[in-house]
Coordinates of N, CA and C in Angstrom, one line a residue:
Chain J
A1 N 109.2 -52.7 -164.9 CA 109.7 -52.3 -163.6 C 109.2 -51.0 -163.1
Q2 N 109.0 -50.9 -161.8 CA 108.4 -49.7 -161.3 C 109.6 -48.8 -160.9
T3 N 109.5 -47.5 -161.3 CA 110.5 -46.6 -160.9 C 109.8 -45.3 -160.4
V4 N 110.5 -44.7 -159.5 CA 110.0 -43.5 -158.8 C 111.0 -42.3 -159.1
T5 N 110.6 -41.2 -159.5 CA 111.4 -40.1 -159.9 C 111.0 -38.9 -159.1
Q6 N 112.0 -38.3 -158.4 CA 111.9 -37.0 -157.8 C 112.8 -36.1 -158.4
S7 N 112.3 -35.2 -159.2 CA 113.1 -34.3 -160.0 C 113.8 -33.1 -159.3
Q8 N 113.4 -32.9 -158.1 CA 113.9 -31.8 -157.3 C 114.9 -32.3 -156.3
P9 N 116.2 -32.2 -156.5 CA 117.1 -32.7 -155.5 C 117.1 -31.8 -154.2
E10 N 116.8 -30.5 -154.4 CA 116.7 -29.6 -153.2 C 115.6 -28.6 -153.5
M11 N 114.9 -28.3 -152.3 CA 113.9 -27.2 -152.3 C 114.1 -26.4 -151.1
S12 N 113.7 -25.2 -151.1 CA 113.7 -24.4 -149.9 C 112.4 -23.6 -149.8
V13 N 112.0 -23.3 -148.6 CA 110.7 -22.6 -148.4 C 110.9 -21.7 -147.2
Q14 N 110.2 -20.6 -147.2 CA 110.2 -19.7 -146.1 C 109.2 -20.2 -145.0
E15 N 109.6 -20.1 -143.8 CA 108.8 -20.5 -142.7 C 107.4 -19.9 -142.9
A16 N 106.3 -20.7 -142.6 CA 104.9 -20.3 -142.7 C 104.4 -20.4 -144.2
E17 N 105.3 -20.5 -145.1 CA 104.8 -20.6 -146.5 C 104.5 -22.0 -146.9
T18 N 104.1 -22.2 -148.2 CA 103.7 -23.5 -148.7 C 104.7 -23.9 -149.7
V19 N 105.0 -25.2 -149.7 CA 105.9 -25.8 -150.7 C 105.3 -27.1 -151.2
T20 N 105.6 -27.3 -152.5 CA 105.2 -28.6 -153.1 C 106.4 -29.4 -153.7
L21 N 106.4 -30.6 -153.3 CA 107.5 -31.5 -153.7 C 106.9 -32.5 -154.8
S22 N 107.7 -32.6 -155.8 CA 107.2 -33.4 -157.0 C 107.6 -34.9 -156.9
C23 N 106.8 -35.7 -157.5 CA 107.1 -37.2 -157.6 C 106.3 -37.7 -158.8
T24 N 107.0 -38.4 -159.6 CA 106.3 -39.2 -160.7 C 106.8 -40.6 -160.6
Y25 N 106.0 -41.5 -161.1 CA 106.3 -42.9 -161.0 C 105.9 -43.6 -162.3
D26 N 106.5 -44.8 -162.5 CA 106.2 -45.5 -163.7 C 105.7 -46.9 -163.3
T27 N 104.5 -47.3 -163.7 CA 104.0 -48.6 -163.4 C 102.9 -49.0 -164.4
S28 N 102.8 -50.3 -164.6 CA 101.7 -50.8 -165.5 C 100.5 -51.3 -164.6
E29 N 100.8 -51.3 -163.3 CA 99.8 -51.8 -162.4 C 98.6 -50.8 -162.1
S30 N 97.5 -51.3 -161.7 CA 96.4 -50.4 -161.4 C 96.1 -50.3 -159.9
D31 N 96.6 -51.2 -159.1 CA 96.3 -51.2 -157.7 C 97.7 -51.2 -156.9
Y32 N 97.9 -50.1 -156.3 CA 99.2 -49.9 -155.7 C 99.1 -48.8 -154.6
Y33 N 100.2 -48.6 -153.9 CA 100.2 -47.6 -152.8 C 101.3 -46.6 -153.0
L34 N 101.1 -45.4 -152.6 CA 102.1 -44.4 -152.7 C 102.4 -43.8 -151.4
F35 N 103.6 -43.4 -151.1 CA 103.9 -42.9 -149.7 C 104.9 -41.7 -149.9
W36 N 104.8 -40.9 -148.9 CA 105.9 -39.9 -148.6 C 106.5 -40.1 -147.3
Y37 N 107.8 -40.3 -147.3 CA 108.5 -40.5 -146.0 C 109.4 -39.3 -145.8
K38 N 109.6 -38.9 -144.5 CA 110.5 -37.8 -144.1 C 111.7 -38.4 -143.4
Q39 N 112.8 -38.0 -143.8 CA 114.1 -38.4 -143.1 C 114.8 -37.2 -142.5
P40 N 114.6 -36.9 -141.3 CA 115.4 -35.8 -140.7 C 116.8 -36.2 -140.4
P41 N 117.7 -35.3 -139.9 CA 119.1 -35.6 -139.6 C 119.2 -36.8 -138.7
S42 N 118.3 -37.1 -137.9 CA 118.4 -38.3 -137.0 C 118.4 -39.6 -137.8
R43 N 118.1 -39.5 -139.1 CA 118.1 -40.7 -140.0 C 116.8 -41.5 -139.9
Q44 N 116.0 -41.2 -138.9 CA 114.7 -42.0 -138.8 C 113.8 -41.7 -140.0
M45 N 113.3 -42.8 -140.6 CA 112.4 -42.7 -141.7 C 111.0 -42.6 -141.1
I46 N 110.3 -41.5 -141.4 CA 109.0 -41.3 -140.8 C 107.9 -41.2 -141.9
L47 N 106.9 -42.0 -141.8 CA 105.8 -42.0 -142.7 C 105.0 -40.7 -142.6
V48 N 104.9 -39.9 -143.6 CA 104.2 -38.7 -143.6 C 102.8 -38.8 -144.0
I49 N 102.6 -39.5 -145.2 CA 101.3 -39.7 -145.7 C 101.2 -40.8 -146.7
R50 N 100.1 -41.4 -146.8 CA 99.9 -42.6 -147.7 C 98.7 -42.4 -148.6
Q51 N 98.8 -42.9 -149.8 CA 97.7 -42.8 -150.8 C 97.4 -44.2 -151.4
E52 N 96.2 -44.6 -151.4 CA 95.9 -45.9 -152.1 C 95.4 -45.5 -153.5
A53 N 95.9 -46.2 -154.4 CA 95.6 -45.8 -155.8 C 94.2 -45.9 -156.2
Y54 N 93.4 -46.8 -155.6 CA 92.0 -47.0 -156.0 C 91.1 -45.9 -155.4
K55 N 91.7 -45.1 -154.5 CA 90.9 -44.0 -153.9 C 91.2 -42.7 -154.7
Q56 N 90.1 -42.1 -155.1 CA 90.3 -40.9 -155.9 C 90.6 -39.7 -155.0
Q57 N 90.1 -39.7 -153.8 CA 90.3 -38.6 -152.9 C 91.7 -38.5 -152.5
N58 N 92.3 -37.2 -152.5 CA 93.6 -37.0 -152.1 C 93.8 -37.1 -150.6
A59 N 94.8 -37.8 -150.2 CA 95.0 -38.0 -148.7 C 95.5 -36.7 -148.1
T60 N 95.1 -36.5 -146.9 CA 95.5 -35.3 -146.1 C 95.8 -35.7 -144.7
E61 N 96.9 -35.1 -144.2 CA 97.3 -35.3 -142.8 C 97.8 -34.0 -142.2
N62 N 96.9 -33.3 -141.6 CA 97.1 -32.0 -141.0 C 97.7 -31.0 -142.1
R63 N 98.9 -30.6 -141.9 CA 99.5 -29.6 -142.9 C 100.0 -30.3 -144.2
F64 N 99.9 -31.6 -144.2 CA 100.5 -32.3 -145.4 C 99.3 -32.8 -146.2
S65 N 99.4 -32.6 -147.5 CA 98.4 -33.1 -148.4 C 99.1 -33.5 -149.7
V66 N 98.4 -34.4 -150.5 CA 99.0 -34.8 -151.7 C 98.0 -34.4 -152.9
N67 N 98.6 -34.3 -154.1 CA 97.9 -34.2 -155.3 C 98.2 -35.4 -156.1
F68 N 97.3 -36.4 -156.1 CA 97.4 -37.6 -156.7 C 96.7 -37.6 -158.1
Q69 N 97.5 -37.7 -159.1 CA 97.0 -37.7 -160.5 C 97.4 -39.0 -161.1
K70 N 96.4 -40.0 -161.0 CA 96.7 -41.4 -161.4 C 97.0 -41.5 -162.9
A71 N 96.3 -40.8 -163.7 CA 96.5 -40.9 -165.2 C 97.9 -40.4 -165.6
A72 N 98.3 -39.3 -164.9 CA 99.6 -38.7 -165.1 C 100.7 -39.4 -164.4
K73 N 100.4 -40.3 -163.5 CA 101.3 -41.0 -162.6 C 102.1 -40.0 -161.8
S74 N 101.4 -39.1 -161.2 CA 102.1 -38.0 -160.5 C 101.5 -38.0 -159.0
F75 N 102.4 -37.7 -158.1 CA 102.1 -37.8 -156.6 C 102.8 -36.8 -155.9
S76 N 102.4 -35.5 -155.9 CA 103.1 -34.4 -155.3 C 102.7 -34.2 -153.8
L77 N 103.6 -33.7 -153.0 CA 103.3 -33.5 -151.6 C 103.3 -32.0 -151.4
K78 N 102.3 -31.5 -150.8 CA 102.2 -30.1 -150.4 C 102.3 -29.9 -148.9
I79 N 103.2 -29.1 -148.5 CA 103.4 -28.8 -147.1 C 102.9 -27.3 -146.8
S80 N 101.9 -27.2 -146.1 CA 101.3 -25.8 -145.8 C 101.9 -25.3 -144.5
D81 N 102.0 -24.0 -144.4 CA 102.4 -23.4 -143.1 C 103.7 -24.1 -142.6
S82 N 104.7 -24.1 -143.5 CA 106.0 -24.8 -143.2 C 106.6 -24.4 -141.9
Q83 N 107.1 -25.4 -141.2 CA 107.8 -25.1 -139.9 C 109.2 -25.5 -140.0
L84 N 110.0 -25.0 -139.1 CA 111.5 -25.3 -139.1 C 111.7 -26.8 -139.0
G85 N 110.8 -27.5 -138.2 CA 110.9 -28.9 -138.0 C 110.6 -29.8 -139.3
D86 N 110.1 -29.1 -140.3 CA 109.8 -29.8 -141.5 C 111.1 -30.0 -142.4
A87 N 112.2 -29.4 -142.0 CA 113.4 -29.5 -142.8 C 113.9 -30.9 -142.7
A88 N 114.1 -31.6 -143.8 CA 114.5 -33.0 -143.9 C 114.6 -33.4 -145.3
M89 N 115.0 -34.7 -145.5 CA 114.9 -35.3 -146.8 C 113.5 -35.9 -146.9
Y90 N 112.9 -35.8 -148.1 CA 111.6 -36.3 -148.3 C 111.7 -37.3 -149.4
F91 N 111.2 -38.5 -149.2 CA 111.3 -39.6 -150.1 C 109.9 -40.0 -150.6
C92 N 109.7 -40.1 -151.8 CA 108.4 -40.6 -152.4 C 108.7 -42.1 -152.6
A93 N 107.6 -42.9 -152.4 CA 107.8 -44.4 -152.5 C 106.5 -45.0 -153.1
Y94 N 106.8 -46.1 -153.8 CA 105.7 -46.8 -154.5 C 105.7 -48.3 -154.0
R95 N 104.5 -48.9 -153.8 CA 104.5 -50.3 -153.6 C 103.3 -50.9 -154.3
R96 N 103.5 -51.9 -155.1 CA 102.4 -52.6 -155.7 C 101.6 -53.4 -154.6
R97 N 100.3 -53.5 -154.8 CA 99.5 -54.2 -153.8 C 99.9 -55.7 -153.8
G98 N 100.1 -56.2 -152.7 CA 100.5 -57.6 -152.5 C 102.0 -57.8 -152.6
N99 N 102.7 -56.8 -152.8 CA 104.2 -56.9 -153.0 C 104.8 -56.0 -151.9
N100 N 105.8 -56.6 -151.3 CA 106.5 -55.8 -150.2 C 107.7 -55.0 -150.6
D101 N 108.0 -55.1 -151.9 CA 109.2 -54.4 -152.4 C 108.8 -52.9 -152.6
M102 N 109.1 -52.0 -151.7 CA 108.8 -50.6 -151.8 C 109.9 -49.9 -152.6
R103 N 109.6 -49.2 -153.6 CA 110.6 -48.5 -154.4 C 110.6 -47.1 -154.0
F104 N 111.8 -46.5 -153.8 CA 111.9 -45.2 -153.3 C 112.5 -44.3 -154.4
G105 N 112.1 -43.0 -154.4 CA 112.8 -42.0 -155.2 C 114.1 -41.6 -154.6
A106 N 114.8 -40.8 -155.3 CA 116.2 -40.4 -154.8 C 116.1 -39.4 -153.7
G107 N 114.9 -38.8 -153.5 CA 114.8 -37.9 -152.4 C 114.9 -36.4 -152.8
T108 N 114.3 -35.5 -152.0 CA 114.3 -34.1 -152.1 C 114.7 -33.5 -150.8
R109 N 115.8 -32.7 -150.7 CA 116.2 -32.1 -149.5 C 115.5 -30.8 -149.3
L110 N 114.6 -30.7 -148.3 CA 113.9 -29.5 -148.0 C 114.5 -28.7 -146.9
T111 N 114.8 -27.4 -147.2 CA 115.3 -26.4 -146.3 C 114.2 -25.5 -145.9
V112 N 114.1 -25.2 -144.7 CA 113.1 -24.2 -144.2 C 113.8 -23.0 -143.6
K113 N 113.6 -21.8 -144.2 CA 114.3 -20.6 -143.8 C 113.4 -19.8 -142.8
P114 N 114.0 -19.4 -141.7 CA 113.3 -18.7 -140.7 C 113.0 -17.3 -141.2
Chain H
D1 N 105.6 -46.1 -126.2 CA 106.0 -45.6 -127.6 C 106.7 -46.7 -128.3
A2 N 105.9 -47.5 -129.1 CA 106.5 -48.6 -129.9 C 107.4 -48.1 -131.0
R3 N 108.6 -48.7 -131.1 CA 109.5 -48.3 -132.2 C 110.4 -49.5 -132.5
V4 N 110.9 -49.4 -133.7 CA 111.9 -50.4 -134.2 C 113.3 -50.0 -133.7
T5 N 114.0 -50.9 -133.0 CA 115.2 -50.6 -132.4 C 116.3 -51.3 -133.2
Q6 N 117.4 -50.5 -133.6 CA 118.5 -51.1 -134.3 C 119.8 -50.9 -133.5
T7 N 120.6 -51.9 -133.5 CA 121.9 -51.7 -132.9 C 123.0 -52.4 -133.7
P8 N 124.2 -51.8 -133.8 CA 124.6 -50.5 -133.2 C 124.1 -49.4 -134.1
R9 N 124.2 -48.2 -133.6 CA 123.8 -47.0 -134.4 C 124.9 -46.7 -135.4
H10 N 126.1 -46.9 -135.0 CA 127.3 -46.7 -135.9 C 128.3 -47.9 -135.7
K11 N 128.9 -48.2 -136.9 CA 129.9 -49.3 -136.8 C 131.0 -49.0 -137.8
V12 N 132.2 -49.0 -137.3 CA 133.4 -48.8 -138.2 C 134.2 -50.1 -138.1
T13 N 134.5 -50.7 -139.2 CA 135.2 -52.0 -139.2 C 136.2 -52.0 -140.3
E14 N 137.1 -52.9 -140.2 CA 138.1 -53.1 -141.2 C 137.6 -54.1 -142.3
M15 N 138.1 -53.9 -143.5 CA 137.7 -54.8 -144.6 C 138.1 -56.2 -144.2
G16 N 137.2 -57.1 -144.5 CA 137.4 -58.5 -144.2 C 136.8 -59.0 -142.9
Q17 N 136.4 -58.1 -142.0 CA 135.8 -58.4 -140.8 C 134.3 -58.8 -140.9
E18 N 133.8 -59.5 -140.0 CA 132.4 -59.9 -139.9 C 131.7 -58.7 -139.2
V19 N 130.5 -58.4 -139.8 CA 129.7 -57.4 -139.2 C 128.3 -58.0 -139.0
T20 N 127.8 -57.8 -137.8 CA 126.4 -58.2 -137.5 C 125.6 -57.0 -137.0
M21 N 124.5 -56.8 -137.7 CA 123.5 -55.7 -137.3 C 122.3 -56.3 -136.8
R22 N 121.7 -55.7 -135.7 CA 120.6 -56.3 -135.1 C 119.4 -55.4 -135.1
C23 N 118.2 -56.0 -135.1 CA 117.0 -55.2 -135.2 C 115.9 -55.9 -134.3
Q24 N 115.3 -55.0 -133.5 CA 114.2 -55.5 -132.7 C 112.9 -54.9 -133.3
P25 N 112.1 -55.7 -133.9 CA 110.9 -55.1 -134.5 C 109.8 -54.7 -133.5
I26 N 108.9 -54.0 -133.9 CA 107.8 -53.6 -133.0 C 107.0 -54.9 -132.6
L27 N 106.7 -55.0 -131.3 CA 106.1 -56.2 -130.8 C 104.7 -56.4 -131.5
G28 N 104.5 -57.6 -132.0 CA 103.3 -57.9 -132.7 C 103.4 -57.8 -134.2
H29 N 104.4 -57.1 -134.7 CA 104.5 -57.0 -136.2 C 105.0 -58.4 -136.7
N30 N 104.5 -58.8 -137.9 CA 104.8 -60.1 -138.4 C 105.7 -60.0 -139.7
T31 N 106.1 -58.8 -140.1 CA 106.9 -58.6 -141.3 C 108.1 -57.7 -140.9
V32 N 109.2 -58.1 -141.4 CA 110.5 -57.4 -141.1 C 111.2 -57.2 -142.4
F33 N 111.7 -56.0 -142.6 CA 112.4 -55.6 -143.8 C 113.8 -55.2 -143.5
W34 N 114.8 -55.4 -144.4 CA 116.1 -54.8 -144.3 C 116.3 -54.0 -145.6
Y35 N 116.6 -52.7 -145.4 CA 116.9 -51.8 -146.5 C 118.4 -51.3 -146.4
R36 N 119.0 -50.9 -147.5 CA 120.3 -50.3 -147.5 C 120.1 -48.9 -148.2
Q37 N 120.7 -47.9 -147.6 CA 120.7 -46.6 -148.2 C 122.1 -46.1 -148.5
T38 N 122.4 -45.8 -149.8 CA 123.6 -45.2 -150.2 C 123.3 -44.0 -151.0
M39 N 124.3 -43.1 -151.2 CA 124.1 -41.9 -152.0 C 123.9 -42.3 -153.4
M40 N 124.6 -43.3 -153.9 CA 124.5 -43.7 -155.3 C 123.2 -44.4 -155.6
Q41 N 122.8 -45.3 -154.8 CA 121.6 -46.2 -155.1 C 120.4 -45.8 -154.4
G42 N 120.5 -44.9 -153.4 CA 119.3 -44.6 -152.7 C 118.9 -45.7 -151.7
L43 N 117.6 -45.9 -151.5 CA 117.1 -47.0 -150.6 C 116.8 -48.2 -151.4
E44 N 117.4 -49.3 -151.0 CA 117.2 -50.6 -151.7 C 116.7 -51.6 -150.7
L45 N 115.7 -52.4 -151.1 CA 115.3 -53.5 -150.3 C 116.3 -54.7 -150.4
L46 N 116.8 -55.1 -149.3 CA 117.7 -56.3 -149.3 C 117.0 -57.6 -149.1
A47 N 116.1 -57.6 -148.1 CA 115.4 -58.9 -147.8 C 114.2 -58.5 -146.9
Y48 N 113.2 -59.5 -146.9 CA 112.2 -59.3 -145.9 C 111.6 -60.7 -145.4
F49 N 111.1 -60.7 -144.2 CA 110.6 -61.9 -143.6 C 109.1 -61.7 -143.2
R50 N 108.4 -62.8 -143.2 CA 107.1 -62.7 -142.7 C 106.9 -63.9 -141.8
N51 N 106.4 -63.6 -140.6 CA 106.3 -64.7 -139.5 C 107.6 -65.5 -139.4
R52 N 108.7 -64.7 -139.5 CA 110.1 -65.2 -139.3 C 110.6 -66.0 -140.5
A53 N 109.8 -66.2 -141.5 CA 110.3 -66.9 -142.7 C 110.8 -66.0 -143.7
P54 N 112.0 -66.2 -144.3 CA 112.4 -65.3 -145.4 C 111.5 -65.5 -146.6
L55 N 111.0 -64.3 -147.1 CA 110.2 -64.4 -148.3 C 110.9 -63.9 -149.6
D56 N 111.8 -63.0 -149.4 CA 112.5 -62.5 -150.5 C 113.8 -61.9 -150.1
D57 N 114.9 -62.4 -150.6 CA 116.2 -61.9 -150.3 C 117.0 -61.6 -151.7
S58 N 116.2 -61.4 -152.7 CA 116.8 -61.3 -154.0 C 117.6 -60.0 -154.1
G59 N 117.4 -59.0 -153.3 CA 118.2 -57.8 -153.3 C 119.5 -57.9 -152.6
M60 N 119.8 -59.0 -152.0 CA 120.9 -59.2 -151.2 C 122.1 -60.0 -151.8
P61 N 123.3 -59.4 -151.8 CA 124.4 -60.2 -152.3 C 124.6 -61.5 -151.5
K62 N 124.3 -62.6 -152.0 CA 124.2 -63.8 -151.1 C 125.6 -64.4 -150.8
D63 N 126.6 -64.0 -151.5 CA 127.9 -64.6 -151.2 C 128.5 -64.1 -149.9
R64 N 128.0 -62.9 -149.5 CA 128.6 -62.4 -148.2 C 127.5 -61.9 -147.2
F65 N 126.3 -61.7 -147.7 CA 125.3 -61.3 -146.8 C 124.4 -62.4 -146.4
S66 N 123.9 -62.3 -145.1 CA 122.9 -63.3 -144.7 C 122.0 -62.6 -143.7
A67 N 120.7 -62.9 -143.8 CA 119.7 -62.4 -142.9 C 118.9 -63.5 -142.2
E68 N 118.7 -63.3 -140.9 CA 118.0 -64.3 -140.2 C 117.0 -63.7 -139.2
M69 N 116.1 -64.5 -138.7 CA 115.2 -64.1 -137.6 C 115.2 -65.3 -136.6
P70 N 116.2 -65.2 -135.6 CA 116.2 -66.3 -134.6 C 114.9 -66.4 -133.8
D71 N 114.3 -65.3 -133.5 CA 113.0 -65.4 -132.9 C 112.2 -64.1 -133.3
A72 N 111.0 -64.0 -132.8 CA 110.1 -62.9 -133.3 C 110.6 -61.5 -132.8
T73 N 111.5 -61.5 -131.9 CA 111.9 -60.2 -131.4 C 113.3 -59.8 -131.9
L74 N 113.9 -60.6 -132.8 CA 115.2 -60.3 -133.2 C 115.4 -60.6 -134.7
A75 N 115.9 -59.7 -135.4 CA 116.3 -59.9 -136.8 C 117.8 -59.5 -136.9
T76 N 118.5 -60.3 -137.7 CA 120.0 -60.0 -137.8 C 120.3 -59.9 -139.3
L77 N 121.3 -59.0 -139.6 CA 121.8 -58.9 -140.9 C 123.3 -59.0 -140.8
K78 N 123.9 -60.0 -141.4 CA 125.3 -60.3 -141.2 C 126.1 -60.1 -142.6
I79 N 127.2 -59.5 -142.5 CA 128.1 -59.4 -143.7 C 129.4 -60.0 -143.3
Q80 N 129.8 -61.0 -144.1 CA 131.1 -61.7 -143.9 C 131.6 -62.3 -145.2
P81 N 132.8 -61.8 -145.6 CA 133.6 -60.7 -145.1 C 133.1 -59.3 -145.6
S82 N 133.3 -58.3 -144.8 CA 132.8 -57.0 -145.2 C 133.8 -56.3 -146.2
E83 N 133.3 -55.5 -147.1 CA 134.1 -54.8 -148.1 C 133.8 -53.3 -148.0
P84 N 134.7 -52.4 -148.5 CA 134.4 -51.0 -148.4 C 133.1 -50.6 -149.1
R85 N 132.7 -51.3 -150.2 CA 131.5 -51.0 -150.9 C 130.3 -51.3 -150.1
D86 N 130.4 -51.9 -149.0 CA 129.3 -52.2 -148.1 C 128.9 -51.0 -147.2
S87 N 129.8 -50.0 -147.2 CA 129.5 -48.8 -146.4 C 128.2 -48.2 -146.8
A88 N 127.4 -48.0 -145.9 CA 126.0 -47.5 -146.1 C 125.3 -47.4 -144.8
V89 N 124.0 -46.9 -144.9 CA 123.2 -47.0 -143.7 C 122.2 -48.1 -144.0
Y90 N 122.1 -49.0 -143.0 CA 121.2 -50.2 -143.1 C 120.0 -49.9 -142.2
F91 N 118.8 -50.0 -142.8 CA 117.6 -49.8 -142.1 C 116.9 -51.1 -141.9
C92 N 116.3 -51.3 -140.7 CA 115.3 -52.3 -140.5 C 114.0 -51.6 -140.4
A93 N 112.9 -52.3 -140.9 CA 111.6 -51.8 -140.7 C 110.7 -53.0 -140.4
S94 N 109.6 -52.7 -139.7 CA 108.7 -53.8 -139.4 C 107.3 -53.3 -139.6
G95 N 106.4 -54.3 -139.8 CA 105.0 -53.9 -140.1 C 104.1 -55.1 -139.9
W96 N 102.8 -54.8 -140.1 CA 101.8 -55.9 -139.9 C 101.1 -56.1 -141.3
W97 N 101.2 -57.3 -141.8 CA 100.7 -57.6 -143.1 C 99.2 -57.8 -143.0
T98 N 98.4 -57.0 -143.7 CA 97.0 -57.1 -143.6 C 96.3 -57.9 -144.7
G99 N 97.1 -58.4 -145.7 CA 96.6 -59.1 -146.8 C 96.5 -58.1 -148.0
R100 N 96.5 -56.8 -147.7 CA 96.6 -55.9 -148.8 C 97.8 -55.0 -148.7
N101 N 98.3 -54.8 -147.5 CA 99.3 -53.8 -147.4 C 100.1 -54.1 -146.1
T102 N 101.3 -53.6 -146.1 CA 102.1 -53.6 -144.9 C 102.6 -52.2 -144.7
E103 N 102.2 -51.6 -143.6 CA 102.7 -50.3 -143.2 C 104.1 -50.5 -142.6
A104 N 105.1 -49.9 -143.2 CA 106.5 -50.2 -142.7 C 106.9 -49.0 -141.7
F105 N 107.3 -49.4 -140.5 CA 107.9 -48.5 -139.6 C 109.4 -48.7 -139.5
F106 N 110.1 -47.7 -139.7 CA 111.6 -47.8 -139.8 C 112.3 -47.6 -138.5
G107 N 113.4 -48.3 -138.3 CA 114.3 -47.9 -137.2 C 115.2 -46.8 -137.6
Q108 N 116.1 -46.4 -136.8 CA 117.0 -45.3 -137.0 C 118.2 -45.6 -137.8
G109 N 118.4 -46.9 -138.2 CA 119.4 -47.3 -139.0 C 120.8 -47.5 -138.3
T110 N 121.6 -48.3 -139.0 CA 123.0 -48.5 -138.6 C 123.9 -48.0 -139.7
R111 N 124.7 -47.0 -139.3 CA 125.6 -46.5 -140.3 C 126.9 -47.3 -140.2
L112 N 127.2 -48.0 -141.3 CA 128.3 -48.9 -141.4 C 129.4 -48.3 -142.3
T113 N 130.6 -48.3 -141.7 CA 131.7 -47.8 -142.5 C 132.8 -48.9 -142.5
V114 N 133.1 -49.3 -143.7 CA 134.2 -50.4 -143.8 C 135.4 -49.7 -144.4
V115 N 136.5 -49.8 -143.7 CA 137.7 -49.1 -144.1 C 138.8 -50.1 -144.6

């Protein structure tokens, strides 16, 4: 079974600083997808970034980037130049290729201090 | 601005009552998911449809839950009878299956409280 672990229930960062959220996963598959979703107080689940396991290059979306370590089964999210609007719950998720069952971690609540 | 629309946003009901949650997927998407979010279990997949056909509902308690897609613009999740343990936020998500991946776009959820 695939499981996703986010070991940091809460994190805080000063505005304009950088923060890294951790995620590890367990799988025996070689072809899969990893995601980071953001859930602000509005409850909307917003896709932040996606990584395909067969790509060695780490995905980047503006201020958001990942450190994908396939051998270590680690998928951390780095937020640079943190903004107040980044405050939210962040969920790491895994999906095996060809399977629509996306497995989510328990989430990390990020607080951004002005 | 295409988005997944869920109604109602909030629902409070008494135990034993029927609850119906609705979802309008993004136009053109062929895959629809229902997720449930609770503090204890996090986000769990309940069921999903492709081209309106149910593909997997193994995550759903079948004795009281049912999911349907009467047409391509409407997905419903029904609980009958509802119980306090069903209290959760229910998310609908839609996406386009490419043969490799489905990018899921979430609605804002329905917060259900069963008293």
